[in-house]
């Protein structure tokens, strides 16, 4: 029946994955519109249960994966390439980095770059630390870097590395289900594997929709500040519709013409904004603070990485750390596949070092400039940013820029950056979801990519209308749990495959329990053809 529906609609997909994912998303929207309060309450209760009973699992999983990736890069497996042994990277390091960042957390940094440090500075989460003190300022920067530094990029790097390895070295389909081939064997290409891909698609849809929702809130605040545009649900839906249309145009152009050019443009604009704030703000304070923040972050990291608020029954970690981890985990399939797509030819060591360190360095600079400058504004009484953050965190960056010369120009530049980050997140996610829902031998149809771009916009609008920021946080904290479990299985599968690879065995031999010496193993070409044929047959 699904194949018949696919033919009538003129689609090129794996019917079970495409229609299951689309159907669940449509049912969610249909139910959320008339029953928005009930749905918001249900997800609120579910989030509370997850935080109370499984918060430790999120914390342990992400920190454990960070240790795993670093150990892998430093091990004998670090020289294995994502591709044939003689392959080389498709993109230069600079282009690679700009695409990494734009597909990752650009929108998030724009939203929280001022809001989070100011929030922790004015409301310290640790007992015995006074608001507005030197210790509060130090802790605020440390927590911001903890939330957006190595741990965040660990969540992106894990699926990215695994997908790149299996896709480019063993020619398996670039889908999440392929990562479980060493564990599931042939079942990875049947209903069990399709279920994994559906989970990945839904996580991507809701994860990116959350980012779009936050970006819309901030964009509405910026336009309200600049042009007096009302800040309400109607305007936010209109903004989502407009940006989704731009994203659909970009996604129709493809990766190189659309996403790459937008990514490079946006990084340039972001650097321009950083430079303006650094030069117009307290430059020496920023430089000193960044140096100290590096030391504070590295010193506190081993403790923070396993901190679970065991002896303090507050709701802080649920609202901040667990929300961030769940949010990042939920859209890890999309960012992971996108990173893998642009990382062919790199060694595992290069990949881990680049994906963990380069964006973390940029994050340090971003929070160093915006976070430290905002704390300085708050300390000197130039503006009551803490009150602004408490009332509406989406307006924090504009209230902050209002203390600078050329405030309107800087705010307008911020709006442009948010729009482009908004667009690159949506269009790159649409490309990835399309890859997850079709076979490698099927063409990527523009209408399918546009459908997924539109789905993200509709879900984002639905979540905003159902409860704004609280609804976004509750839904994503709950839905991130299934993929957190998948990340752990992913690490196990990757290690098993790398161990076999290093000893000269193919993934097929590993699955079938064979142990042929390397000299007797089939050639790379014959293995790759075998993988492709198996995948086509099973799909």
Coordinates of C-alpha atoms in Angstrom, one line a residue:
X1 CA 0.0 0.0 0.0
X2 CA 2.8 2.4 0.9
X3 CA 4.6 1.7 -2.3
X4 CA 1.4 2.4 -4.3
X5 CA 1.0 5.7 -2.5
X6 CA 4.6 6.5 -3.2
X7 CA 4.2 5.9 -6.9
X8 CA 1.0 8.0 -7.1
X9 CA 2.8 10.9 -5.3
X10 CA 5.9 10.5 -7.5
X11 CA 8.3 10.2 -4.6
X12 CA 11.6 8.4 -4.3
X13 CA 11.8 7.1 -0.7
X14 CA 12.0 4.1 1.6
X15 CA 8.2 4.1 2.1
X16 CA 8.2 2.7 5.7
X17 CA 10.6 5.4 6.9
X18 CA 9.2 8.4 4.9
X19 CA 5.5 7.8 5.6
X20 CA 5.9 6.7 9.2
X21 CA 8.0 9.8 10.0
X22 CA 5.7 12.2 8.1
X23 CA 2.6 10.6 9.6
X24 CA 3.8 10.9 13.2
X25 CA 4.7 14.5 12.6
X26 CA 1.4 15.3 11.0
X27 CA -0.6 13.6 13.8
X28 CA 1.4 15.6 16.4
X29 CA 0.5 18.9 14.7
X30 CA -3.1 17.9 14.3
X31 CA -3.4 17.1 18.0
X32 CA -1.3 19.9 19.2
X33 CA -3.4 22.7 17.7
X34 CA -6.7 22.0 19.4
X35 CA -5.3 20.4 22.5
X36 CA -2.2 22.7 23.0
X37 CA -2.7 23.0 26.8
X38 CA -3.2 19.3 27.4
X39 CA -0.2 18.4 25.2
X40 CA 2.0 21.0 26.9
X41 CA 1.0 19.7 30.3
X42 CA 1.6 16.1 29.2
X43 CA 5.1 16.9 28.0
X44 CA 5.8 18.9 31.1
X45 CA 5.0 15.9 33.3
X46 CA 7.0 13.6 31.1
X47 CA 10.0 16.0 31.2
X48 CA 9.7 16.1 35.0
X49 CA 9.8 12.3 35.2
X50 CA 12.8 12.1 32.9
X51 CA 14.7 14.7 34.8
X52 CA 14.0 13.1 38.2
X53 CA 14.7 9.5 37.2
X54 CA 17.1 9.6 34.1
X55 CA 18.9 12.9 34.4
X56 CA 22.0 11.0 35.6
X57 CA 21.8 8.9 32.4
X58 CA 22.1 12.0 30.2
X59 CA 25.0 13.3 32.2
X60 CA 26.9 10.0 32.3
X61 CA 26.3 9.2 28.6
X62 CA 27.5 12.5 27.2
X63 CA 30.6 12.6 29.4
X64 CA 31.4 8.9 28.7
X65 CA 31.2 9.5 24.9
X66 CA 33.6 12.5 25.2
X67 CA 36.1 10.2 26.9
X68 CA 35.5 7.5 24.3
X69 CA 36.1 9.9 21.3
X70 CA 39.3 11.3 22.8
X71 CA 40.6 7.8 23.6
X72 CA 39.7 6.7 20.0
X73 CA 41.6 9.6 18.4
X74 CA 44.7 8.9 20.5
X75 CA 44.6 5.2 20.0
X76 CA 46.0 3.1 17.1
X77 CA 42.7 3.7 15.3
X78 CA 43.3 7.4 15.0
X79 CA 45.1 7.1 11.6
X80 CA 42.2 5.2 9.9
X81 CA 40.6 7.4 7.2
X82 CA 36.9 8.1 6.6
X83 CA 37.3 6.5 3.1
X84 CA 40.0 4.6 1.3
X85 CA 43.6 4.8 2.7
X86 CA 44.6 7.2 -0.1
X87 CA 41.6 9.5 0.1
X88 CA 41.9 13.1 1.0
X89 CA 39.4 15.8 2.3
X90 CA 36.9 17.2 -0.1
X91 CA 37.0 20.7 1.5
X92 CA 39.7 22.9 2.9
X93 CA 40.0 23.3 6.6
X94 CA 38.5 26.8 6.6
X95 CA 35.5 25.8 4.5
X96 CA 35.0 22.7 6.6
X97 CA 34.9 24.7 9.8
X98 CA 32.4 27.3 8.5
X99 CA 30.1 24.6 7.4
X100 CA 30.5 22.8 10.7
X101 CA 29.6 25.8 12.7
X102 CA 26.7 27.0 10.6
X103 CA 25.0 23.6 10.8
X104 CA 25.6 23.3 14.5
X105 CA 24.8 25.8 17.1
X106 CA 25.0 29.2 15.4
X107 CA 21.3 30.1 16.2
X108 CA 21.8 28.8 19.8
X109 CA 24.8 31.0 20.4
X110 CA 23.0 34.1 19.2
X111 CA 20.1 33.3 21.6
X112 CA 22.1 32.3 24.7
X113 CA 25.5 34.2 24.2
X114 CA 24.3 37.0 26.5
X115 CA 21.3 35.4 28.2
X116 CA 23.0 32.4 29.8
X117 CA 26.1 34.1 31.4
X118 CA 23.9 37.0 32.7
X119 CA 21.4 34.5 34.1
X120 CA 24.0 32.5 36.0
X121 CA 25.7 35.7 37.2
X122 CA 22.5 37.1 38.7
X123 CA 21.1 33.8 39.9
X124 CA 24.1 31.5 40.8
X125 CA 23.1 27.8 40.8
X126 CA 25.7 26.8 43.5
X127 CA 25.1 27.1 47.2
X128 CA 27.1 29.8 49.0
X129 CA 27.8 31.9 45.9
X130 CA 26.4 35.4 46.1
X131 CA 24.7 37.0 43.1
X132 CA 26.9 39.5 41.2
X133 CA 30.1 38.4 42.9
X134 CA 33.4 37.6 41.3
X135 CA 32.8 33.9 41.9
X136 CA 29.4 34.2 40.3
X137 CA 30.9 35.7 37.2
X138 CA 33.6 33.0 37.0
X139 CA 31.0 30.2 37.5
X140 CA 28.7 31.8 34.9
X141 CA 31.4 31.7 32.2
X142 CA 32.4 28.1 33.2
X143 CA 28.8 26.8 33.0
X144 CA 28.2 28.5 29.6
X145 CA 31.4 26.9 28.2
X146 CA 30.4 23.5 29.7
X147 CA 27.0 23.7 28.0
X148 CA 28.3 24.7 24.6
X149 CA 31.9 23.4 24.5
X150 CA 33.3 19.9 24.3
X151 CA 30.2 18.1 25.5
X152 CA 27.9 19.7 22.8
X153 CA 30.3 18.8 20.0
X154 CA 30.8 15.3 21.4
X155 CA 27.1 14.7 20.8
X156 CA 27.6 15.9 17.2
X157 CA 30.9 14.2 16.6
X158 CA 29.8 10.7 17.7
X159 CA 27.2 10.1 15.0
X160 CA 29.3 12.1 12.5
X161 CA 32.4 9.9 12.9
X162 CA 30.4 6.7 12.9
X163 CA 28.4 7.6 9.8
X164 CA 31.4 8.9 7.9
X165 CA 33.4 5.7 8.7
X166 CA 30.7 3.2 7.6
X167 CA 29.6 5.3 4.6
X168 CA 33.0 6.1 3.1
X169 CA 35.1 3.2 4.2
X170 CA 32.6 0.4 3.9
X171 CA 30.1 2.0 1.4
X172 CA 27.1 1.5 3.6
X173 CA 24.1 3.8 3.1
X174 CA 24.5 7.2 4.9
X175 CA 21.7 6.5 7.3
X176 CA 21.6 6.0 11.1
X177 CA 20.5 2.4 10.7
X178 CA 23.8 1.6 8.9
X179 CA 25.7 2.2 12.1
X180 CA 24.1 -0.8 13.7
X181 CA 25.1 -3.2 10.9
X182 CA 27.9 -4.7 13.1
X183 CA 25.4 -5.4 15.8
X184 CA 22.2 -6.1 13.9
X185 CA 23.6 -7.6 10.7
X186 CA 21.1 -7.9 7.9
X187 CA 18.3 -6.7 10.2
X188 CA 19.7 -3.2 9.9
X189 CA 18.3 -3.0 6.4
X190 CA 14.8 -4.2 7.4
X191 CA 12.0 -3.1 9.8
X192 CA 14.3 -2.8 12.8
X193 CA 16.7 -0.5 10.9
X194 CA 13.8 1.5 9.5
X195 CA 12.6 2.1 13.1
X196 CA 16.0 3.5 14.0
X197 CA 15.8 5.8 11.0
X198 CA 12.3 7.0 12.0
X199 CA 13.6 7.9 15.5
X200 CA 16.4 9.8 13.8
X201 CA 14.1 11.7 11.5
X202 CA 11.7 12.6 14.3
X203 CA 14.6 13.7 16.5
X204 CA 15.9 15.9 13.8
X205 CA 12.5 17.4 13.0
X206 CA 11.7 18.4 16.6
X207 CA 15.3 19.3 17.4
X208 CA 15.6 21.7 14.5
X209 CA 12.1 23.0 15.1
X210 CA 13.2 23.9 18.7
X211 CA 16.1 25.9 17.2
X212 CA 13.8 27.6 14.8
X213 CA 11.4 28.4 17.6
X214 CA 14.1 30.0 19.6
X215 CA 15.4 31.9 16.6
X216 CA 11.9 33.1 15.8
X217 CA 11.5 34.4 19.4
X218 CA 14.8 36.3 19.2
X219 CA 14.1 37.6 15.6
X220 CA 10.7 38.9 16.7
X221 CA 12.4 40.7 19.7
X222 CA 15.0 42.2 17.4
X223 CA 12.4 43.5 14.9
X224 CA 10.3 44.8 17.8
X225 CA 13.3 46.8 19.0
X226 CA 14.3 48.0 15.6
X227 CA 11.0 48.7 13.9
X228 CA 8.4 48.5 16.6
X229 CA 6.9 45.2 15.2
X230 CA 4.5 43.6 17.7
X231 CA 5.8 40.6 19.6
X232 CA 3.0 38.0 19.4
X233 CA 2.1 34.6 18.0
X234 CA 0.9 35.9 14.6
X235 CA 4.1 37.7 13.9
X236 CA 6.1 34.7 14.9
X237 CA 4.2 32.4 12.6
X238 CA 4.6 34.9 9.8
X239 CA 8.4 35.0 10.5
X240 CA 8.6 31.2 10.5
X241 CA 6.7 31.1 7.2
X242 CA 9.0 33.6 5.6
X243 CA 12.3 32.0 6.8
X244 CA 11.0 28.5 5.8
X245 CA 10.4 29.8 2.3
X246 CA 14.0 31.1 2.2
X247 CA 15.3 27.8 3.5
X248 CA 13.2 25.9 0.9
X249 CA 14.9 27.9 -1.8
X250 CA 18.3 27.3 -0.4
X251 CA 17.7 23.6 0.0
X252 CA 16.5 23.3 -3.6
X253 CA 19.9 24.6 -4.7
X254 CA 21.7 21.8 -2.8
X255 CA 24.7 21.6 -0.5
X256 CA 27.4 23.4 -2.5
X257 CA 25.4 26.2 -4.0
X258 CA 23.1 26.8 -1.1
X259 CA 24.4 25.7 2.3
X260 CA 28.1 26.3 1.7
X261 CA 27.7 29.9 0.4
X262 CA 25.3 30.8 3.2
X263 CA 27.6 29.3 5.8
X264 CA 30.6 31.2 4.6
X265 CA 28.6 34.5 4.5
X266 CA 27.3 34.0 8.0
X267 CA 30.6 33.2 9.6
X268 CA 32.0 36.4 8.0
X269 CA 29.1 38.4 9.5
X270 CA 29.4 36.7 12.9
X271 CA 33.1 37.6 13.0
X272 CA 32.3 41.2 12.1
X273 CA 29.8 41.4 15.0
X274 CA 32.3 39.8 17.4
X275 CA 35.0 42.3 16.3
X276 CA 32.7 45.2 16.8
X277 CA 31.7 44.2 20.3
X278 CA 35.3 43.4 21.2
X279 CA 36.7 46.7 20.0
X280 CA 33.8 48.9 21.2
X281 CA 33.5 47.1 24.5
X282 CA 35.9 46.5 27.4
X283 CA 38.7 44.9 25.3
X284 CA 41.2 44.3 28.0
X285 CA 38.6 42.9 30.4
X286 CA 37.5 40.6 27.6
X287 CA 41.0 39.4 26.9
X288 CA 41.8 38.8 30.5
X289 CA 38.5 37.1 31.1
X290 CA 38.9 34.7 28.2
X291 CA 42.3 33.6 29.4
X292 CA 40.9 33.0 32.9
X293 CA 37.7 31.3 31.6
X294 CA 39.9 28.7 29.8
X295 CA 41.6 27.8 33.0
X296 CA 38.3 27.8 35.0
X297 CA 36.6 25.6 32.4
X298 CA 39.4 23.1 32.2
X299 CA 39.7 23.0 36.0
X300 CA 36.0 22.5 36.6
X301 CA 35.4 20.2 33.6
X302 CA 36.1 16.8 35.3
X303 CA 33.8 17.7 38.2
X304 CA 31.1 19.3 36.1
X305 CA 31.0 16.4 33.6
X306 CA 29.6 14.1 36.3
X307 CA 27.7 16.6 38.5
X308 CA 24.1 15.5 39.0
X309 CA 22.8 17.7 41.8
X310 CA 22.5 14.7 44.0
X311 CA 22.5 16.6 47.3
X312 CA 20.6 19.6 46.1
X313 CA 16.9 19.1 45.1
X314 CA 16.6 22.0 42.7
X315 CA 15.2 22.3 39.2
X316 CA 18.2 24.0 37.8
X317 CA 19.8 21.1 36.0
X318 CA 16.6 20.2 34.3
X319 CA 16.1 23.7 33.0
X320 CA 19.7 24.1 31.8
X321 CA 22.0 21.1 31.4
X322 CA 19.4 18.4 30.7
X323 CA 17.6 20.6 28.3
X324 CA 20.8 21.3 26.4
X325 CA 21.9 17.7 26.3
X326 CA 18.5 16.4 25.2
X327 CA 18.1 19.2 22.6
X328 CA 21.6 18.6 21.2
X329 CA 21.1 14.8 21.2
X330 CA 17.7 15.1 19.4
X331 CA 19.3 16.8 16.4
X332 CA 22.5 14.9 16.5
X333 CA 21.4 12.6 13.6
X334 CA 21.1 15.6 11.3
X335 CA 24.3 17.4 12.4
X336 CA 26.1 14.0 12.5
X337 CA 25.1 13.1 8.9
X338 CA 25.8 16.7 7.7
X339 CA 29.3 16.6 9.3
X340 CA 30.0 13.2 7.8
X341 CA 28.8 14.5 4.4
X342 CA 31.6 17.1 4.5
X343 CA 34.3 15.1 6.2
X344 CA 35.2 12.4 3.7
X345 CA 39.0 11.7 3.5
X346 CA 39.9 12.9 7.0
X347 CA 41.5 10.6 9.5
X348 CA 39.7 9.8 12.8
X349 CA 42.3 11.8 14.6
X350 CA 41.8 14.8 12.4
X351 CA 38.0 14.5 12.6
X352 CA 37.8 14.3 16.4
X353 CA 40.3 17.1 16.9
X354 CA 38.6 19.3 14.3
X355 CA 35.0 18.7 15.4
X356 CA 35.7 19.0 19.1
X357 CA 38.3 21.7 19.2
X358 CA 37.6 24.2 16.4
X359 CA 33.9 24.9 17.2
X360 CA 34.7 24.9 20.9
X361 CA 37.4 27.5 20.3
X362 CA 34.9 29.7 18.5
X363 CA 32.4 29.1 21.3
X364 CA 35.0 30.3 23.8
X365 CA 35.6 33.4 21.8
X366 CA 31.9 34.0 21.4
X367 CA 31.1 33.7 25.1
X368 CA 34.3 35.6 25.9
X369 CA 33.2 38.6 23.9
X370 CA 29.4 38.6 24.5
X371 CA 29.2 36.9 27.9
X372 CA 32.0 38.8 29.5
X373 CA 30.9 42.1 28.0
X374 CA 27.4 41.5 29.2
X375 CA 28.6 40.7 32.7
X376 CA 30.7 43.9 32.7
X377 CA 27.6 45.9 31.7
X378 CA 25.7 44.3 34.5
X379 CA 28.5 45.0 37.1
X380 CA 28.8 48.6 36.0
X381 CA 25.0 49.2 36.1
X382 CA 24.9 50.4 32.5
X383 CA 21.7 48.3 32.0
X384 CA 19.6 45.8 34.0
X385 CA 20.3 42.9 31.7
X386 CA 19.4 40.4 34.4
X387 CA 15.8 41.7 34.6
X388 CA 15.6 41.6 30.8
X389 CA 16.8 37.9 30.7
X390 CA 14.4 36.9 33.4
X391 CA 11.5 38.5 31.6
X392 CA 12.4 37.4 28.1
X393 CA 15.8 35.9 27.3
X394 CA 15.2 36.4 23.5
X395 CA 15.6 40.1 23.9
X396 CA 18.9 39.9 25.9
X397 CA 21.3 40.4 23.0
X398 CA 19.4 43.5 21.8
X399 CA 19.2 45.0 25.2
X400 CA 23.0 44.4 25.5
X401 CA 23.8 45.9 22.1
X402 CA 21.7 49.0 23.1
X403 CA 24.6 50.0 25.5
X404 CA 27.0 50.3 22.5
X405 CA 27.5 53.0 19.9
X406 CA 25.8 52.3 16.6
X407 CA 23.3 50.1 18.5
X408 CA 20.7 50.0 15.8
X409 CA 23.3 49.0 13.2
X410 CA 24.6 46.2 15.4
X411 CA 21.1 45.0 16.2
X412 CA 20.2 45.0 12.5
X413 CA 23.4 42.9 11.8
X414 CA 22.3 40.5 14.5
X415 CA 18.9 40.1 12.9
X416 CA 20.6 39.3 9.6
X417 CA 22.9 36.7 11.2
X418 CA 19.9 35.1 13.0
X419 CA 18.0 34.8 9.7
X420 CA 20.9 33.2 7.9
X421 CA 21.7 30.8 10.8
X422 CA 18.0 30.0 10.8
X423 CA 18.1 29.3 7.1
X424 CA 21.3 27.1 7.2
X425 CA 20.0 25.0 10.0
X426 CA 16.7 24.4 8.2
X427 CA 18.0 23.7 4.8
X428 CA 20.9 21.4 5.9
X429 CA 18.5 19.5 8.1
X430 CA 16.1 19.1 5.1
X431 CA 18.9 17.7 3.0
X432 CA 19.8 15.2 5.8
X433 CA 16.2 14.1 6.5
X434 CA 15.8 13.4 2.8
X435 CA 18.9 11.2 2.9
X436 CA 17.5 9.3 5.9
X437 CA 14.2 8.6 4.1
X438 CA 15.5 7.4 0.7
X439 CA 17.9 4.8 -0.6
X440 CA 21.3 5.9 -1.9
X441 CA 20.4 4.7 -5.4
X442 CA 17.3 7.0 -5.5
X443 CA 17.6 10.6 -6.7
X444 CA 17.1 13.4 -4.2
X445 CA 13.9 15.1 -5.4
X446 CA 13.5 18.9 -4.7
X447 CA 9.9 18.5 -3.6
X448 CA 10.9 16.0 -0.9
X449 CA 13.5 18.3 0.5
X450 CA 11.0 21.2 0.4
X451 CA 8.4 19.1 2.2
X452 CA 10.8 18.5 5.1
X453 CA 11.7 22.2 5.3
X454 CA 8.1 23.0 5.5
X455 CA 7.5 20.3 8.2
X456 CA 10.2 21.9 10.4
X457 CA 8.5 25.3 10.1
X458 CA 5.0 23.9 10.9
X459 CA 6.3 22.0 14.0
X460 CA 8.2 25.1 15.2
X461 CA 5.1 27.3 14.8
X462 CA 2.9 24.6 16.6
X463 CA 5.3 24.4 19.5
X464 CA 5.5 28.2 19.9
X465 CA 1.7 28.5 19.8
X466 CA 1.4 25.7 22.3
X467 CA 3.5 27.3 25.0
X468 CA 6.5 29.2 23.7
X469 CA 9.9 28.5 25.3
X470 CA 8.6 26.2 28.0
X471 CA 6.9 24.0 25.4
X472 CA 10.1 23.9 23.3
X473 CA 12.1 22.8 26.4
X474 CA 9.7 20.2 27.6
X475 CA 9.1 18.4 24.3
X476 CA 12.8 18.2 23.4
X477 CA 13.9 17.0 26.9
X478 CA 11.5 14.1 26.6
X479 CA 12.2 13.2 22.9
X480 CA 16.0 13.3 23.3
X481 CA 16.0 10.1 25.4
X482 CA 15.6 7.5 22.7
X483 CA 18.5 8.8 20.6
X484 CA 20.7 9.1 23.7
X485 CA 20.4 5.3 24.0
X486 CA 21.1 5.0 20.3
X487 CA 24.3 7.0 20.7
X488 CA 25.7 4.4 23.1
X489 CA 24.9 1.5 20.8
X490 CA 26.5 3.6 18.0
X491 CA 29.8 3.8 20.0
X492 CA 29.8 0.0 20.6
X493 CA 29.2 -0.7 16.9
X494 CA 32.0 1.7 15.8
X495 CA 34.5 0.2 18.1
X496 CA 33.7 -3.3 17.0
X497 CA 34.1 -2.3 13.3
X498 CA 37.3 -0.4 13.9
X499 CA 38.8 -3.3 15.8
X500 CA 38.0 -5.7 12.9
X501 CA 39.2 -3.1 10.4
X502 CA 42.6 -2.7 12.1
X503 CA 43.0 -6.5 12.1
X504 CA 42.2 -6.7 8.4
X505 CA 38.6 -7.9 8.5
X506 CA 35.7 -6.4 6.7
X507 CA 32.4 -5.5 8.4
X508 CA 30.7 -8.4 6.5
X509 CA 33.2 -10.8 8.0
X510 CA 32.6 -9.3 11.5
X511 CA 28.8 -9.7 11.2
X512 CA 29.1 -13.3 9.9
X513 CA 31.6 -14.3 12.5
X514 CA 34.3 -15.0 10.0
X515 CA 38.0 -14.4 10.7
X516 CA 39.7 -14.3 7.3
X517 CA 43.3 -13.0 7.3
X518 CA 43.7 -9.7 5.6
X519 CA 45.4 -11.3 2.6
X520 CA 42.4 -13.5 2.0
X521 CA 39.8 -10.9 2.5
X522 CA 37.9 -9.6 -0.6
X523 CA 39.2 -6.4 -2.3
X524 CA 37.8 -3.1 -1.3
X525 CA 36.1 -2.7 -4.6
X526 CA 34.3 -6.0 -4.4
X527 CA 33.3 -5.4 -0.8
X528 CA 31.9 -2.0 -1.7
X529 CA 29.9 -3.4 -4.6
X530 CA 28.6 -6.2 -2.3
X531 CA 27.4 -3.6 0.3
X532 CA 25.7 -1.5 -2.3
X533 CA 23.9 -4.5 -3.8
X534 CA 22.8 -5.8 -0.4
X535 CA 21.5 -2.4 0.6
X536 CA 19.5 -2.0 -2.6
X537 CA 18.0 -5.5 -2.4
X538 CA 17.0 -5.1 1.2
X539 CA 15.6 -1.5 0.9

